Amino acid sequence: MKTKVCIIGGGPSGLLLSQLLHLKGIDNVVLERQSREYVLSRIRAGVLEHGFAELMREAQCGERMDREGEIHEGFFIAHDGRMDRVDLHRYSGGSSVVVYGQTELTRDLYEARERMNGRVIHHVEDVKLHELTGDAPYVTYRSGDEIVRVDCDYVIGADGFHGVSRKSIPRGVLREYERVYPFGWLGVLSRTKPVSPELIYARHERGFALCSLRSQVLSRYYIQVPLSDKVEEWSDEAFWDELRRRLPEEVSQRLITGASIEKSIAPLRSFVAEPMRHGRLFLAGDAAHIVPPTGARGLNSAASDIYYLYHAMLGHYLDGDDSGLDGYSAKALARVWKAQRFSWWMTMMLHTFPDSIDYDRKLQDTDLAYLFSSEAALRSLAENYVGLPF
Ligand code: RFL
Ligand code: PHB
């Protein structure tokens, strides 16, 4: 098989790039290890920044998002038994975020790729990247007993944190920065009316909690749990009881509970791999960086990588200009680190750390007190939450 751009990974990053390149006549192939159904069963992000929504529209995939997604102009931070609202619209100079599930967005991308006869190959096994630093890279994969070879100009590693692409960069070249947090998030999806029309991030001594949603009939809730907890040990009832305890009284009284339709634990991690380019391989999204979900930055950071890569590829193929490709890693990483800083800060401010001392807890109190007493601090939070410019 021959193509211009071989994309490893059919998650949101890989599919979005594939779709954008296709619309500009740049031939590409997506190789995905899992089935489409499996990819669509992973419940993940829910909050999209404005720049991401724009990119979906540019990819001609924004129609359902614009119809069914909800525009949110603010969210709440609950602490010390009360609720303070962050007015995103006011403090970001008129911006907002879109609440639209990653599952739905990925479904829209798959459907668009199918409509346009895009090549998305599922169930690829043993993907290997070859000759990345030469002029003629290629990728091989196994399909049943057959080994298939894909010759290309460029390889995009959009295969998530556990993918093969980052691991194909030699150890001496790659530098990894990582912080692992001593807890995870237990998430529950339920077909119930959300407790609040806007998200609530709750700080509580028993641990962090988040009330989010996918629509006005579909709720998504999370609670901080120790890493040693097993999802099978958490009955629905135990989850709702614990969530109630961590919310202000007026909120917990309104909480409507129901059977969970998905329940999972995600560990929290901060991670960056540098550089994001090695020869003709370019990393994008979770393959290169992970944030704890507290600031809703993960998928949004993937979107800025895709934006830079897309424009770099246009420069190369349409104008013969390689400056975008050459500058990709530095440009993407500059924004990635800002999302890292913001997600780390939100995580530190809102979670309960098992080894924290009184001094740390006082600083957390002060962080929140400062935030809600300073317009400059609220502006900084809002600017980061709605997404820094690409
Ligand atoms: P993905 O989604 O992991 O997709 C990678 C794809 O690559 C495939 N793959 C391979 N294919 C071929 N060969 C191999 N060797 C392969 N290895 C892997 C995988 O099967 C998969 O389909 O990465 P991508 O596309 O970069 O997208 C990143 C986002 O999924 C991620 O950043 C977000 O979900 C993070 N995130 C959130 N981000 C936000 O911006 N806003 C949010 O509100 C938000 N909430 C969340 C989140 C992540 C969470 N979890 C579970 C980690 C909430 C949670 C709980
Ligand atoms: C979600 O709805 O899954 C969600 C929302 C906001 C976050 C993290 C996750 O910060």
Tab-separated table of C-alpha atoms and ligand atoms in Angstrom:
chain	number	residue	atom	x	y	z
A	1	MET	CA	0.000	0.000	0.000
A	2	LYS	CA	1.190	3.529	-0.722
A	3	THR	CA	0.019	6.806	0.791
A	4	LYS	CA	1.335	10.239	1.667
A	5	VAL	CA	0.552	10.224	5.403
A	6	CYS	CA	0.223	7.042	7.477
A	7	ILE	CA	-1.651	7.778	10.719
A	8	ILE	CA	-1.298	5.295	13.593
A	9	GLY	CA	-4.365	5.377	15.852
A	10	GLY	CA	-8.042	5.937	15.083
A	11	GLY	CA	-8.918	7.969	18.172
A	12	PRO	CA	-10.056	11.590	17.888
A	13	SER	CA	-6.538	12.895	17.024
A	14	GLY	CA	-5.885	10.489	14.176
A	15	LEU	CA	-9.385	10.700	12.693
A	16	LEU	CA	-9.518	14.493	12.810
A	17	LEU	CA	-6.169	14.856	11.033
A	18	SER	CA	-7.189	12.225	8.476
A	19	GLN	CA	-10.408	14.064	7.708
A	20	LEU	CA	-8.757	17.509	7.440
A	21	LEU	CA	-5.993	16.229	5.125
A	22	HIS	CA	-8.494	14.342	2.976
A	23	LEU	CA	-10.530	17.515	2.413
A	24	LYS	CA	-7.371	19.151	1.005
A	25	GLY	CA	-6.657	16.191	-1.272
A	26	ILE	CA	-3.769	14.810	0.815
A	27	ASP	CA	-4.006	11.013	0.695
A	28	ASN	CA	-3.750	9.217	4.040
A	29	VAL	CA	-4.461	5.938	5.824
A	30	VAL	CA	-5.490	5.399	9.467
A	31	LEU	CA	-4.373	2.180	11.199
A	32	GLU	CA	-6.383	1.303	14.335
A	33	ARG	CA	-5.743	-1.678	16.587
A	34	GLN	CA	-9.277	-1.942	17.955
A	35	SER	CA	-12.712	-2.222	16.381
A	36	ARG	CA	-14.749	0.929	15.824
A	37	GLU	CA	-17.284	-0.262	18.431
A	38	TYR	CA	-14.535	-0.613	21.016
A	39	VAL	CA	-13.153	2.884	20.363
A	40	LEU	CA	-16.687	4.285	20.661
A	41	SER	CA	-17.333	2.490	23.947
A	42	ARG	CA	-14.589	4.425	25.791
A	43	ILE	CA	-16.247	7.179	27.819
A	44	ARG	CA	-13.768	10.016	28.166
A	45	ALA	CA	-13.787	13.749	27.593
A	46	GLY	CA	-16.844	15.962	27.713
A	47	VAL	CA	-15.650	19.546	27.456
A	48	LEU	CA	-14.408	21.015	24.168
A	49	GLU	CA	-12.760	24.383	23.856
A	50	HIS	CA	-13.762	26.868	21.197
A	51	GLY	CA	-10.691	26.156	19.000
A	52	PHE	CA	-11.490	22.449	18.923
A	53	ALA	CA	-15.101	23.132	17.943
A	54	GLU	CA	-13.849	25.364	15.105
A	55	LEU	CA	-11.552	22.604	13.865
A	56	MET	CA	-14.476	20.132	13.855
A	57	ARG	CA	-16.438	22.591	11.711
A	58	GLU	CA	-13.475	23.008	9.352
A	59	ALA	CA	-13.396	19.212	9.070
A	60	GLN	CA	-17.098	19.359	8.064
A	61	CYS	CA	-17.942	17.377	11.194
A	62	GLY	CA	-19.474	20.117	13.341
A	63	GLU	CA	-23.130	19.839	12.403
A	64	ARG	CA	-24.335	17.471	15.142
A	65	MET	CA	-21.977	19.051	17.696
A	66	ASP	CA	-23.551	22.464	16.959
A	67	ARG	CA	-27.048	20.994	17.179
A	68	GLU	CA	-26.720	18.733	20.222
A	69	GLY	CA	-23.723	20.130	22.114
A	70	GLU	CA	-24.362	22.601	24.920
A	71	ILE	CA	-22.581	25.934	25.169
A	72	HIS	CA	-21.370	26.526	28.732
A	73	GLU	CA	-20.469	30.024	29.819
A	74	GLY	CA	-19.398	29.124	33.334
A	75	PHE	CA	-18.902	26.431	35.967
A	76	PHE	CA	-18.949	26.165	39.747
A	77	ILE	CA	-16.279	25.382	42.297
A	78	ALA	CA	-17.818	23.992	45.496
A	79	HIS	CA	-15.725	24.289	48.648
A	80	ASP	CA	-16.295	24.705	52.356
A	81	GLY	CA	-20.018	24.011	51.927
A	82	ARG	CA	-20.592	26.764	49.378
A	83	MET	CA	-20.577	27.278	45.627
A	84	ASP	CA	-18.597	29.938	43.770
A	85	ARG	CA	-19.216	30.439	40.058
A	86	VAL	CA	-16.485	31.050	37.496
A	87	ASP	CA	-18.018	33.224	34.820
A	88	LEU	CA	-16.031	32.020	31.811
A	89	HIS	CA	-17.814	34.300	29.405
A	90	ARG	CA	-17.126	37.407	31.413
A	91	TYR	CA	-13.539	36.656	32.376
A	92	SER	CA	-12.385	35.230	29.050
A	93	GLY	CA	-13.664	38.162	27.043
A	94	GLY	CA	-16.777	36.491	25.637
A	95	SER	CA	-15.613	32.909	25.100
A	96	SER	CA	-17.211	29.633	26.241
A	97	VAL	CA	-16.812	25.849	25.978
A	98	VAL	CA	-18.952	23.179	24.315
A	99	VAL	CA	-20.161	20.166	26.287
A	100	TYR	CA	-20.208	17.324	23.746
A	101	GLY	CA	-18.941	13.820	24.487
A	102	GLN	CA	-15.742	12.457	22.998
A	103	THR	CA	-17.749	9.367	22.007
A	104	GLU	CA	-20.138	11.448	19.915
A	105	LEU	CA	-17.354	13.488	18.369
A	106	THR	CA	-15.445	10.321	17.441
A	107	ARG	CA	-18.606	8.807	15.960
A	108	ASP	CA	-19.067	11.937	13.796
A	109	LEU	CA	-15.458	11.651	12.594
A	110	TYR	CA	-15.844	7.933	11.767
A	111	GLU	CA	-19.038	8.634	9.835
A	112	ALA	CA	-17.387	11.440	7.870
A	113	ARG	CA	-14.402	9.225	7.013
A	114	GLU	CA	-16.797	6.524	5.835
A	115	ARG	CA	-18.891	8.960	3.764
A	116	MET	CA	-15.777	10.159	1.953
A	117	ASN	CA	-14.363	6.674	1.462
A	118	GLY	CA	-11.453	7.441	3.762
A	119	ARG	CA	-9.190	4.482	4.495
A	120	VAL	CA	-9.503	3.511	8.167
A	121	ILE	CA	-8.189	-0.014	8.762
A	122	HIS	CA	-9.220	-1.734	12.011
A	123	HIS	CA	-7.773	-4.752	13.857
A	124	VAL	CA	-4.198	-4.029	12.776
A	125	GLU	CA	-1.715	-5.988	14.914
A	126	ASP	CA	2.034	-5.699	15.512
A	127	VAL	CA	2.332	-2.228	14.004
A	128	LYS	CA	6.008	-1.387	13.412
A	129	LEU	CA	7.560	1.852	12.192
A	130	HIS	CA	10.611	1.637	9.871
A	131	GLU	CA	13.265	3.969	8.421
A	132	LEU	CA	11.900	7.022	10.225
A	133	THR	CA	15.076	9.055	9.763
A	134	GLY	CA	15.453	8.232	6.062
A	135	ASP	CA	13.601	9.628	3.036
A	136	ALA	CA	11.312	6.627	2.582
A	137	PRO	CA	9.697	5.558	5.847
A	138	TYR	CA	7.216	2.707	5.972
A	139	VAL	CA	4.908	1.004	8.442
A	140	THR	CA	4.129	-2.696	8.677
A	141	TYR	CA	1.257	-4.426	10.423
A	142	ARG	CA	-0.184	-7.899	10.666
A	143	SER	CA	-3.706	-8.701	9.557
A	144	GLY	CA	-4.381	-12.367	10.351
A	145	ASP	CA	-1.412	-14.231	8.857
A	146	GLU	CA	-0.558	-11.527	6.387
A	147	ILE	CA	2.075	-8.791	6.894
A	148	VAL	CA	1.041	-5.573	5.153
A	149	ARG	CA	3.497	-2.798	4.265
A	150	VAL	CA	2.451	0.862	3.965
A	151	ASP	CA	4.947	3.150	2.202
A	152	CYS	CA	4.500	6.829	2.983
A	153	ASP	CA	6.110	10.275	3.187
A	154	TYR	CA	5.270	10.821	6.862
A	155	VAL	CA	4.094	8.790	9.858
A	156	ILE	CA	1.792	10.345	12.472
A	157	GLY	CA	1.865	8.748	15.930
A	158	ALA	CA	-1.677	9.389	17.208
A	159	ASP	CA	-1.922	6.072	19.033
A	160	GLY	CA	-2.455	7.287	22.585
A	161	PHE	CA	-0.350	6.841	25.703
A	162	HIS	CA	0.110	3.067	25.306
A	163	GLY	CA	0.792	3.173	21.563
A	164	VAL	CA	3.839	2.022	19.643
A	165	SER	CA	4.868	5.329	18.010
A	166	ARG	CA	6.514	7.083	20.949
A	167	LYS	CA	8.316	3.850	21.792
A	168	SER	CA	9.805	3.848	18.271
A	169	ILE	CA	11.888	6.931	19.103
A	170	PRO	CA	15.342	5.879	20.374
A	171	ARG	CA	15.893	6.218	24.123
A	172	GLY	CA	18.816	8.598	23.686
A	173	VAL	CA	16.643	11.004	21.683
A	174	LEU	CA	13.441	10.964	23.736
A	175	ARG	CA	13.132	12.744	27.053
A	176	GLU	CA	10.121	11.982	29.232
A	177	TYR	CA	8.737	14.108	32.078
A	178	GLU	CA	6.213	12.480	34.365
A	179	ARG	CA	4.243	12.938	37.578
A	180	VAL	CA	1.976	10.172	38.800
A	181	TYR	CA	-0.683	11.205	41.340
A	182	PRO	CA	-1.542	8.923	44.267
A	183	PHE	CA	-5.231	8.601	43.291
A	184	GLY	CA	-7.628	8.053	40.403
A	185	TRP	CA	-11.104	9.141	39.334
A	186	LEU	CA	-14.003	6.743	39.592
A	187	GLY	CA	-16.482	7.818	36.901
A	188	VAL	CA	-20.150	6.918	36.515
A	189	LEU	CA	-22.395	7.621	33.535
A	190	SER	CA	-26.116	7.502	34.273
A	191	ARG	CA	-29.301	8.238	32.384
A	192	THR	CA	-30.457	10.837	34.898
A	193	LYS	CA	-31.069	14.571	34.857
A	194	PRO	CA	-27.802	16.333	35.819
A	195	VAL	CA	-27.787	17.856	39.300
A	196	SER	CA	-26.697	21.202	37.846
A	197	PRO	CA	-26.976	22.688	34.349
A	198	GLU	CA	-23.319	23.750	34.710
A	199	LEU	CA	-20.346	21.640	35.845
A	200	ILE	CA	-19.473	21.559	39.549
A	201	TYR	CA	-15.862	20.911	40.614
A	202	ALA	CA	-15.983	20.095	44.338
A	203	ARG	CA	-13.154	20.227	46.818
A	204	HIS	CA	-13.845	18.218	49.979
A	205	GLU	CA	-11.692	16.722	52.718
A	206	ARG	CA	-12.958	13.234	51.769
A	207	GLY	CA	-11.701	13.827	48.249
A	208	PHE	CA	-12.469	15.682	45.036
A	209	ALA	CA	-15.769	15.231	43.148
A	210	LEU	CA	-17.008	16.445	39.770
A	211	CYS	CA	-20.576	16.757	38.496
A	212	SER	CA	-20.539	16.825	34.717
A	213	LEU	CA	-22.967	15.910	31.977
A	214	ARG	CA	-23.384	14.879	28.382
A	215	SER	CA	-26.912	16.278	27.944
A	216	GLN	CA	-29.875	17.251	30.107
A	217	VAL	CA	-30.787	13.547	30.392
A	218	LEU	CA	-27.303	12.043	30.695
A	219	SER	CA	-25.062	12.733	33.705
A	220	ARG	CA	-21.368	12.059	34.229
A	221	TYR	CA	-20.037	12.109	37.798
A	222	TYR	CA	-16.573	11.446	39.189
A	223	ILE	CA	-15.092	10.976	42.660
A	224	GLN	CA	-11.447	10.826	43.682
A	225	VAL	CA	-10.514	7.319	44.923
A	226	PRO	CA	-7.284	5.682	46.132
A	227	LEU	CA	-5.367	3.811	43.426
A	228	SER	CA	-5.870	0.588	45.361
A	229	ASP	CA	-9.680	0.711	44.863
A	230	LYS	CA	-11.223	-1.735	42.387
A	231	VAL	CA	-14.199	-0.696	40.309
A	232	GLU	CA	-16.011	-3.992	41.137
A	233	GLU	CA	-15.913	-2.995	44.801
A	234	TRP	CA	-17.947	0.143	44.163
A	235	SER	CA	-21.700	-0.560	44.016
A	236	ASP	CA	-23.854	2.176	42.467
A	237	GLU	CA	-25.294	2.865	45.903
A	238	ALA	CA	-21.873	3.301	47.496
A	239	PHE	CA	-20.868	5.672	44.686
A	240	TRP	CA	-23.953	7.884	45.091
A	241	ASP	CA	-23.559	7.951	48.896
A	242	GLU	CA	-19.946	9.052	48.616
A	243	LEU	CA	-20.699	11.655	45.936
A	244	ARG	CA	-23.483	13.129	48.134
A	245	ARG	CA	-21.092	13.452	51.069
A	246	ARG	CA	-18.667	15.518	49.016
A	247	LEU	CA	-21.201	18.022	47.642
A	248	PRO	CA	-22.704	21.024	49.430
A	249	GLU	CA	-25.990	20.143	51.158
A	250	GLU	CA	-28.176	22.162	48.744
A	251	VAL	CA	-26.670	20.237	45.813
A	252	SER	CA	-26.689	16.741	47.291
A	253	GLN	CA	-30.383	17.156	48.168
A	254	ARG	CA	-31.165	17.734	44.478
A	255	LEU	CA	-29.060	14.821	43.203
A	256	ILE	CA	-31.077	12.360	41.141
A	257	THR	CA	-29.516	8.902	41.145
A	258	GLY	CA	-30.045	5.898	38.897
A	259	ALA	CA	-28.358	2.785	37.557
A	260	SER	CA	-24.860	3.328	36.160
A	261	ILE	CA	-24.495	2.583	32.455
A	262	GLU	CA	-20.697	2.843	32.628
A	263	LYS	CA	-18.338	2.808	35.587
A	264	SER	CA	-14.539	2.941	35.431
A	265	ILE	CA	-11.458	4.144	37.296
A	266	ALA	CA	-8.851	6.295	35.541
A	267	PRO	CA	-5.485	6.918	37.229
A	268	LEU	CA	-4.251	10.518	37.158
A	269	ARG	CA	-0.998	11.298	35.428
A	270	SER	CA	0.958	14.237	34.013
A	271	PHE	CA	3.330	13.280	31.202
A	272	VAL	CA	5.225	14.950	28.359
A	273	ALA	CA	7.576	13.384	25.805
A	274	GLU	CA	10.057	15.609	23.985
A	275	PRO	CA	10.668	16.112	21.100
A	276	MET	CA	7.384	15.457	19.324
A	277	ARG	CA	9.185	14.823	16.047
A	278	HIS	CA	11.768	12.220	15.110
A	279	GLY	CA	12.768	12.263	11.445
A	280	ARG	CA	9.555	11.639	9.547
A	281	LEU	CA	7.533	10.644	12.613
A	282	PHE	CA	5.321	13.260	14.282
A	283	LEU	CA	3.604	12.539	17.605
A	284	ALA	CA	0.181	14.023	18.410
A	285	GLY	CA	-2.282	13.894	21.307
A	286	ASP	CA	-2.031	11.391	24.157
A	287	ALA	CA	0.867	9.627	22.387
A	288	ALA	CA	3.033	12.589	23.422
A	289	HIS	CA	1.364	14.032	26.497
A	290	ILE	CA	-1.158	13.262	29.241
A	291	VAL	CA	-2.781	15.573	31.769
A	292	PRO	CA	-4.919	14.785	34.805
A	293	PRO	CA	-8.527	15.470	33.651
A	294	THR	CA	-9.148	18.208	36.246
A	295	GLY	CA	-8.710	21.076	33.784
A	296	ALA	CA	-10.464	19.304	30.855
A	297	ARG	CA	-7.347	19.841	28.740
A	298	GLY	CA	-6.442	16.374	27.355
A	299	LEU	CA	-8.468	16.215	24.180
A	300	ASN	CA	-8.117	19.946	23.746
A	301	SER	CA	-4.316	19.678	23.768
A	302	ALA	CA	-4.601	16.972	21.128
A	303	ALA	CA	-6.623	19.420	19.029
A	304	SER	CA	-3.881	22.036	19.004
A	305	ASP	CA	-1.314	19.416	17.918
A	306	ILE	CA	-3.612	18.476	15.051
A	307	TYR	CA	-4.088	22.129	14.107
A	308	TYR	CA	-0.317	22.707	13.918
A	309	LEU	CA	0.326	19.434	12.072
A	310	TYR	CA	-2.480	20.039	9.594
A	311	HIS	CA	-1.144	23.483	8.722
A	312	ALA	CA	2.422	22.146	8.549
A	313	MET	CA	1.288	19.439	6.100
A	314	LEU	CA	-0.582	22.009	4.006
A	315	GLY	CA	2.603	24.102	3.880
A	316	HIS	CA	4.590	21.100	2.712
A	317	TYR	CA	2.183	19.650	0.146
A	318	LEU	CA	0.511	22.783	-1.206
A	319	ASP	CA	3.253	25.432	-0.954
A	320	GLY	CA	6.511	23.460	-0.767
A	321	ASP	CA	7.230	25.153	2.572
A	322	ASP	CA	8.646	22.906	5.328
A	323	SER	CA	8.943	25.537	8.054
A	324	GLY	CA	5.729	24.285	9.725
A	325	LEU	CA	7.048	20.728	9.887
A	326	ASP	CA	10.429	21.905	11.158
A	327	GLY	CA	8.860	24.082	13.848
A	328	TYR	CA	6.122	21.615	14.836
A	329	SER	CA	7.694	20.095	17.936
A	330	ALA	CA	8.714	23.390	19.548
A	331	LYS	CA	5.410	25.078	18.738
A	332	ALA	CA	3.241	22.183	19.938
A	333	LEU	CA	5.278	21.708	23.130
A	334	ALA	CA	5.030	25.395	24.077
A	335	ARG	CA	1.240	25.071	24.254
A	336	VAL	CA	1.332	21.542	25.718
A	337	TRP	CA	3.365	22.751	28.711
A	338	LYS	CA	0.866	25.529	29.407
A	339	ALA	CA	-1.934	22.931	29.508
A	340	GLN	CA	0.281	20.836	31.811
A	341	ARG	CA	0.767	23.751	34.180
A	342	PHE	CA	-2.931	24.560	34.273
A	343	SER	CA	-4.042	20.930	34.794
A	344	TRP	CA	-1.446	20.404	37.526
A	345	TRP	CA	-2.576	23.596	39.284
A	346	MET	CA	-6.278	22.665	39.166
A	347	THR	CA	-5.429	19.169	40.401
A	348	MET	CA	-3.271	20.421	43.294
A	349	MET	CA	-5.886	22.976	44.360
A	350	LEU	CA	-8.890	20.645	44.360
A	351	HIS	CA	-7.721	17.166	45.443
A	352	THR	CA	-6.990	15.662	48.832
A	353	PHE	CA	-3.434	14.341	48.987
A	354	PRO	CA	-2.810	11.405	51.327
A	355	ASP	CA	0.578	12.756	52.437
A	356	SER	CA	-0.348	16.438	52.742
A	357	ILE	CA	0.533	18.376	55.846
A	358	ASP	CA	-1.472	21.195	57.465
A	359	TYR	CA	0.673	23.731	55.640
A	360	ASP	CA	-0.336	22.265	52.229
A	361	ARG	CA	-4.028	22.397	53.146
A	362	LYS	CA	-3.703	26.036	54.203
A	363	LEU	CA	-2.166	26.828	50.821
A	364	GLN	CA	-5.083	25.094	49.071
A	365	ASP	CA	-7.516	27.232	51.107
A	366	THR	CA	-5.559	30.326	50.177
A	367	ASP	CA	-5.465	29.405	46.479
A	368	LEU	CA	-9.280	29.286	46.447
A	369	ALA	CA	-9.664	32.398	48.599
A	370	TYR	CA	-7.320	34.308	46.294
A	371	LEU	CA	-9.075	33.022	43.159
A	372	PHE	CA	-12.477	34.294	44.221
A	373	SER	CA	-11.168	37.624	45.493
A	374	SER	CA	-9.123	38.579	42.453
A	375	GLU	CA	-10.395	39.438	39.006
A	376	ALA	CA	-6.883	38.827	37.622
A	377	ALA	CA	-6.884	35.278	39.039
A	378	LEU	CA	-10.349	34.566	37.602
A	379	ARG	CA	-9.231	35.893	34.222
A	380	SER	CA	-6.237	33.603	34.281
A	381	LEU	CA	-8.400	30.572	35.131
A	382	ALA	CA	-10.991	31.443	32.470
A	383	GLU	CA	-8.395	32.099	29.758
A	384	ASN	CA	-6.833	28.685	30.332
A	385	TYR	CA	-10.121	26.785	30.691
A	386	VAL	CA	-11.628	28.083	27.430
A	387	GLY	CA	-8.297	27.342	25.742
A	388	LEU	CA	-5.248	29.469	24.986
A	389	PRO	CA	-5.026	30.568	21.343
A	390	PHE	CA	-3.486	28.063	18.889
B	1	RFL	P1	-6.728	8.014	22.172
B	1	RFL	O1	-8.141	8.480	22.332
B	1	RFL	O2	-6.111	7.227	23.233
B	1	RFL	O3	-6.671	7.217	20.789
B	1	RFL	C1	-5.533	6.473	20.398
B	1	RFL	C2	-5.985	5.352	19.484
B	1	RFL	O4	-4.841	4.600	19.062
B	1	RFL	C3	-5.127	3.197	19.121
B	1	RFL	N1	-3.865	2.457	19.274
B	1	RFL	C4	-3.256	1.810	18.256
B	1	RFL	N2	-3.577	1.664	16.961
B	1	RFL	C5	-2.729	0.933	16.189
B	1	RFL	N3	-1.600	0.354	16.646
B	1	RFL	C6	-1.226	0.485	17.939
B	1	RFL	N4	-0.112	-0.084	18.403
B	1	RFL	C7	-2.083	1.241	18.802
B	1	RFL	N5	-2.023	1.571	20.117
B	1	RFL	C8	-3.111	2.303	20.377
B	1	RFL	C9	-6.069	3.070	20.321
B	1	RFL	O5	-6.870	1.906	20.232
B	1	RFL	C10	-6.891	4.354	20.207
B	1	RFL	O6	-8.084	4.178	19.473
B	1	RFL	O7	-5.752	9.269	21.903
B	1	RFL	P2	-6.038	10.655	21.152
B	1	RFL	O8	-6.733	10.412	19.825
B	1	RFL	O9	-4.776	11.420	21.169
B	1	RFL	O10	-7.141	11.406	22.046
B	1	RFL	C11	-6.826	11.851	23.339
B	1	RFL	C12	-8.078	11.873	24.226
B	1	RFL	O11	-8.677	10.586	24.174
B	1	RFL	C13	-7.754	12.241	25.690
B	1	RFL	O12	-6.807	13.286	25.739
B	1	RFL	C14	-8.998	12.720	26.479
B	1	RFL	O13	-9.943	11.690	26.580
B	1	RFL	C15	-8.613	13.201	27.886
B	1	RFL	N6	-9.780	13.589	28.693
B	1	RFL	C16	-10.369	14.830	28.559
B	1	RFL	N7	-9.888	15.720	27.658
B	1	RFL	C17	-10.505	16.932	27.467
B	1	RFL	O14	-10.014	17.728	26.649
B	1	RFL	N8	-11.648	17.291	28.166
B	1	RFL	C18	-12.203	16.456	29.085
B	1	RFL	O15	-13.252	16.784	29.634
B	1	RFL	C19	-11.542	15.186	29.344
B	1	RFL	N9	-12.034	14.313	30.236
B	1	RFL	C20	-10.303	12.684	29.643
B	1	RFL	C21	-11.436	13.078	30.411
B	1	RFL	C22	-9.732	11.421	29.840
B	1	RFL	C23	-10.246	10.562	30.787
B	1	RFL	N10	-9.631	9.286	30.927
B	1	RFL	C24	-10.341	8.081	30.972
B	1	RFL	C25	-8.200	9.183	30.786
B	1	RFL	C26	-11.969	12.244	31.348
B	1	RFL	C27	-11.364	10.985	31.577
B	1	RFL	C28	-11.950	10.135	32.665
B	2	PHB	C1	-16.323	14.897	31.687
B	2	PHB	O1	-17.479	15.319	31.494
B	2	PHB	O2	-16.005	13.734	31.451
B	2	PHB	C2	-15.311	15.837	32.230
B	2	PHB	C3	-15.609	17.190	32.310
B	2	PHB	C4	-14.659	18.070	32.832
B	2	PHB	C5	-13.447	17.592	33.254
B	2	PHB	C6	-13.139	16.245	33.146
B	2	PHB	C7	-14.081	15.356	32.629
B	2	PHB	O3	-12.540	18.454	33.770
